[in-house]
Phi, psi and omega in degrees: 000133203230130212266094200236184175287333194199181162281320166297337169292327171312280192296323143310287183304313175321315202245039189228001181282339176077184177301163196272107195301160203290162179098359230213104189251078096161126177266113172270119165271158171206218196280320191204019172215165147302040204288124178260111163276134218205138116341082206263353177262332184261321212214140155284170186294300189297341161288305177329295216271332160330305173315290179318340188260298186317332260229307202242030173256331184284342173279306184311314194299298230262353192277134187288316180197205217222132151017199128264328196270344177092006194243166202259175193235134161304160160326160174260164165276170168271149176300355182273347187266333172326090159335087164284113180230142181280135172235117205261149191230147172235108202273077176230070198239129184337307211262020169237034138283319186299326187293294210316332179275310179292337177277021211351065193256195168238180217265299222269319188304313185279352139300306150356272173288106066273333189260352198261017183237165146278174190233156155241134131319088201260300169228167180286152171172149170096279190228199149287162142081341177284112183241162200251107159282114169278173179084192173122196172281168197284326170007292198271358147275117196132342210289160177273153182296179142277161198274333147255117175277160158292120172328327168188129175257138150341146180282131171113348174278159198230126192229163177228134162202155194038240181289334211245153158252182158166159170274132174291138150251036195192175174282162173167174182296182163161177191219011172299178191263133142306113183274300173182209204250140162254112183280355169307128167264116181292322166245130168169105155016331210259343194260168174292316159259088182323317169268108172318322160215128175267167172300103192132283225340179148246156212215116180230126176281146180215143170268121210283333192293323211279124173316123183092002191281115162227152198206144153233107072087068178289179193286138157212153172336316191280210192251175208284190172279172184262195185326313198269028175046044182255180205256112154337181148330158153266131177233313180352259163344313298187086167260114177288143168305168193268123194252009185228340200272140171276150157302333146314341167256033179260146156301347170211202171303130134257174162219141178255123186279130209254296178220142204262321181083206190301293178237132158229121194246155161295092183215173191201160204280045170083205192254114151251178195047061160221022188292322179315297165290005171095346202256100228267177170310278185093184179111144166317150170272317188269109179266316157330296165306317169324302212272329176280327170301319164284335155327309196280348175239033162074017152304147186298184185267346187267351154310136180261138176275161143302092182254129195256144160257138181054029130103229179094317182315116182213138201229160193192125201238118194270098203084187159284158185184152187231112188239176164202163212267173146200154165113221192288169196247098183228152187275150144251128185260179182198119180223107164342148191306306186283004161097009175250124199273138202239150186284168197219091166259176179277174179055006167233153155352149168189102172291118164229148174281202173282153180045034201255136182274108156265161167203096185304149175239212174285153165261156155309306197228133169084211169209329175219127168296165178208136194227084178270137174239127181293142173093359172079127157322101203285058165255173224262173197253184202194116213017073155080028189189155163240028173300157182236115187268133222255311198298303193285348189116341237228131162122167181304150179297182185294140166283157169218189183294135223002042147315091165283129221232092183320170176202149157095001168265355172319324208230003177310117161116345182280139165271096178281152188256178190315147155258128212294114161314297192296351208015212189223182210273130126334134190252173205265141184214155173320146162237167199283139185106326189307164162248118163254159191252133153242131176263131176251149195266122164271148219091173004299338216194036146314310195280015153298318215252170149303142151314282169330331169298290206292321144299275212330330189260012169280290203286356179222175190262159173227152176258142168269122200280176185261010153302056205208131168197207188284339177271347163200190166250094160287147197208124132253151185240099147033282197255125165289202193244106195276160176235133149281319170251140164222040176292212181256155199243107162276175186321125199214148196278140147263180161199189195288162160094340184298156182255074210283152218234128129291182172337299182293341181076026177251143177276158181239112185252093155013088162275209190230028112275027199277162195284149200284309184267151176200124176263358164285156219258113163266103184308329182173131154213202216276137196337155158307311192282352186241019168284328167296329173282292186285036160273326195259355192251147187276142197301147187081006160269180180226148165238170192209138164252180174196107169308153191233020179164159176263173166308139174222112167273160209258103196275153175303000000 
């Protein structure tokens, strides 16, 4: 993570980077850092940061001049290439008295000043379609997060935290202050250009409230708003599998889902470099389990699999199919069209016939199975991967009861390799109650906390809350996480595994459906090799972490 002065020094660097050196799969800009994701096997840490330095020495040079602040600013644009798009709002949002009481304004004034300014569109982050508006009035710079975020914000809200406004564009967690509503869909899959405001646009809120005000609603793919005209689901993204077509007219083996269990998604290892657009990897959580279940049954490692969580899954395989099971440790059964039950272990091959039934049950240990079929599940991708991003929208729906999910033309033209007779060893994973150690990297904001904070989170056990799902592990402690520091933190890239501390000081541990963006400190996170274990651990197990090194910073 590369550290700068303002956002205009950010954003000047950002487009001031060139081509990417080989190791270097993405850079996330944000309010006032850089985050480089790396190959730590292609590019050392000190080349990253070379780059990085080479990167913005090539900036000082080429900028015709500097500020008022002495720091230098990108080019301007001209005003005829500048974008505007308007966004009408109906300003009845939960937190927007409590701003108004802080800013000590009263509810029309602070509509007002929300409304009375442009916004620039400064980066993508959090979800697709979320974008962070710098400027407004200065009012609204400081507001504070909340001190918890919320579980779920409406799709459509328009919100303030630190520096920044924005539209949530889907339901997801989140800790901004609530203004109102937006009937606009910020993302969606059906337009040509899916995100409604890019990074450069200028961005102006009109109060849906305000006398003489009239706005039509432009056209997109998903269904309209609803009554009280706030903004739906997000679906745009969301391709359902095929519910109509029989099996008889598939060209190969399917299988028809009899029960879907809590959740069973569609993944694979996900989007990468598509940070640009707001769009995070994403990607099965156990990749391991992912790469062994298509191993075993002679698939490239990049086919997608089924990941079922907390079992439930039963499947009835229409034609042949050789499949395997992989991840938690659950019995499976497997029974013939005539009703004979055949042995079904995990981690190995399984030839099933016409009408031969699987079926997962809870697991013991762990939490989510992966159901690789040789020759690939045939669904259709959704920006180039068929993974399902649970936060952002985007990727096949959720399975339900009589889908049919086609097999072998996904991979037609592919050479597949054998399938392992022997499949491979189950590996050992937590049952509820358990205690697991994940070992962690402190930082990027380690130094937000206390010492004491910083012993406590070595030092005490955290219970995983059942507020726990693919975009993270809500965790709890006895004790919280105390801050040395306690303004607002801006907005900054994340990534899987980190451990973000809100206000309150219960940690939030990263899942691969985690938000691009964050505005909470992250204290540490967890080691690479142990992100596949804590995919696997069950609510009600408990944790300890143990740092493997302190924070370093990468000095010239």
């Amino acid at each position: 993570m590369a550290e700068l002065g303002s956002l205009d020094e950010t954003l000047a660097l950002f487009q001031a980077l060139g081509e990417r050196p080989e190791g270097v799969d993405d850079v996330i800009p944000a309010a006032r850092t850089l985050l480089v994701l790396f190959r730590p096997s292609a590019l050392a840490p000190q080349a990253v940061a070379a780059w990085l330095r080479q990167a913005a020495a090539r900036l000082e040079t080429a900028l015709t001049g500097k500020g008022d602040d002495g720091r230098p600013h990108p080019p301007e644009v001209p005003a005829a290439a500048i974008r505007r798009v308007e966004i009408p709002v109906r300003y009845a949002g939960e937190d927007l008295d409590a701003v108004a009481e802080l800013l000590g304004l009263g509810r029309a004034e602070l509509i007002e000043r929300h409304t009375g300014s442009d916004y620039l569109a400064a980066f993508a982050g959090f979800a697709p379609g979320f974008v962070y508006l710098a400027g407004g009035d200065p009012c609204f710079h400081g507001v504070p997060r909340r001190a918890a975020p919320r579980v779920r914000v409406p799709a459509g809200s328009v919100a303030v935290a630190g520096d920044f406004s924005a539209v949530y564009p889907s339901d997801s967690p989140g800790g901004w202050q609530l203004l109102g509503v937006t009937p606009l869909r910020m993302w969606d899959m059906g337009r040509a250009e899916p995100a409604l405001i890019q990074p450069g646009f200028r961005v102006r809120f009109r109060d849906l409230a305000a006398a003489g005000t009239v706005y039509s609603l432009p056209e997109h793919s998903g269904s309209a708003a609803d009554a009280d005209g706030m903004a739906g689901d997000l679906a745009g993204g969301r391709q359902a599998p095929d519910r109509e077509t029989p099996a008889s007219a598939a060209p190969h083996a399917c299988f028809e889902v009899l029960a879907a269990g809590l959740q069973t998604l569609v993944q694979d290892l996900g989007r990468p470099g598509l940070t640009g657009m707001g769009v995070s990897l994403s990607g099965a959580l156990d990749r391991g389990a992912l790469r062994t279940a298509n191993r075993i049954v002679g698939n490239p490692a990049t086919a997608p699999v089924l990941e079922n969580a907390l079992g439930g899954l039963r499947l009835v395989c229409r034609g042949r199919a050789v499949v395997a099971v992989t991840g938690a440790r659950a019995a499976l059964t497997l029974r013939t069209a005539a009703g004979e039950r055949l042995p079904a272990p995990l981690c190995r091959p399984l030839a099933l016939d016409d009408g031969d039934q699987l079926q997962i049950g809870a697991p013991d240990a762990g939490v989510r199975c992966y159901v690789a079929v040789r020759g690939g599940w045939d669904v259709a991708p959704v920006l180039g991967s068929r993974a399902t991003d649970t936060l952002a929208g985007i990727g096949p729906a959720p399975l339900r009861p009589g889908d049919r999910l086609p097999v072998g033309a996904d991979l037609e033209g592919v050479r597949l390799a054998a399938v392992l007779p022997c499949g491979e060893i189950p590996p050992v994973l937590p049952g509820r109650g358990d205690l697991v150690t994940l070992e962690v990297v402190l930082g990027p904001r380690a130094d937000w906390f206390t010492p004491e904070a910083l012993v406590l989170l070595a030092g005490q056990e955290w219970t995983v809350t059942p507020q726990s799902d693919r975009v993270g592990m809500r965790l709890a402690g006895a004790e919280p996480l105390a801050r040395s520091r306690h303004g607002e933190l801006p907005s900054e890239g994340t990534v899987a595994g980190a451990i973000q501390v809100p206000a309150g000081g219960q940690p939030v541990l990263f899942l691969a459906d985690h938000p691009l963006t964050g505005g909470y400190p992250v204290i540490g996170v967890v080691a690479a090799r142990h992100l596949d274990l804590a995919a696997q651990i069950p609510v009600g197990a408990r944790l300890r972490f143990r740092p493997i090194g302190p924070f370093e910073e990468i000095l010239p």
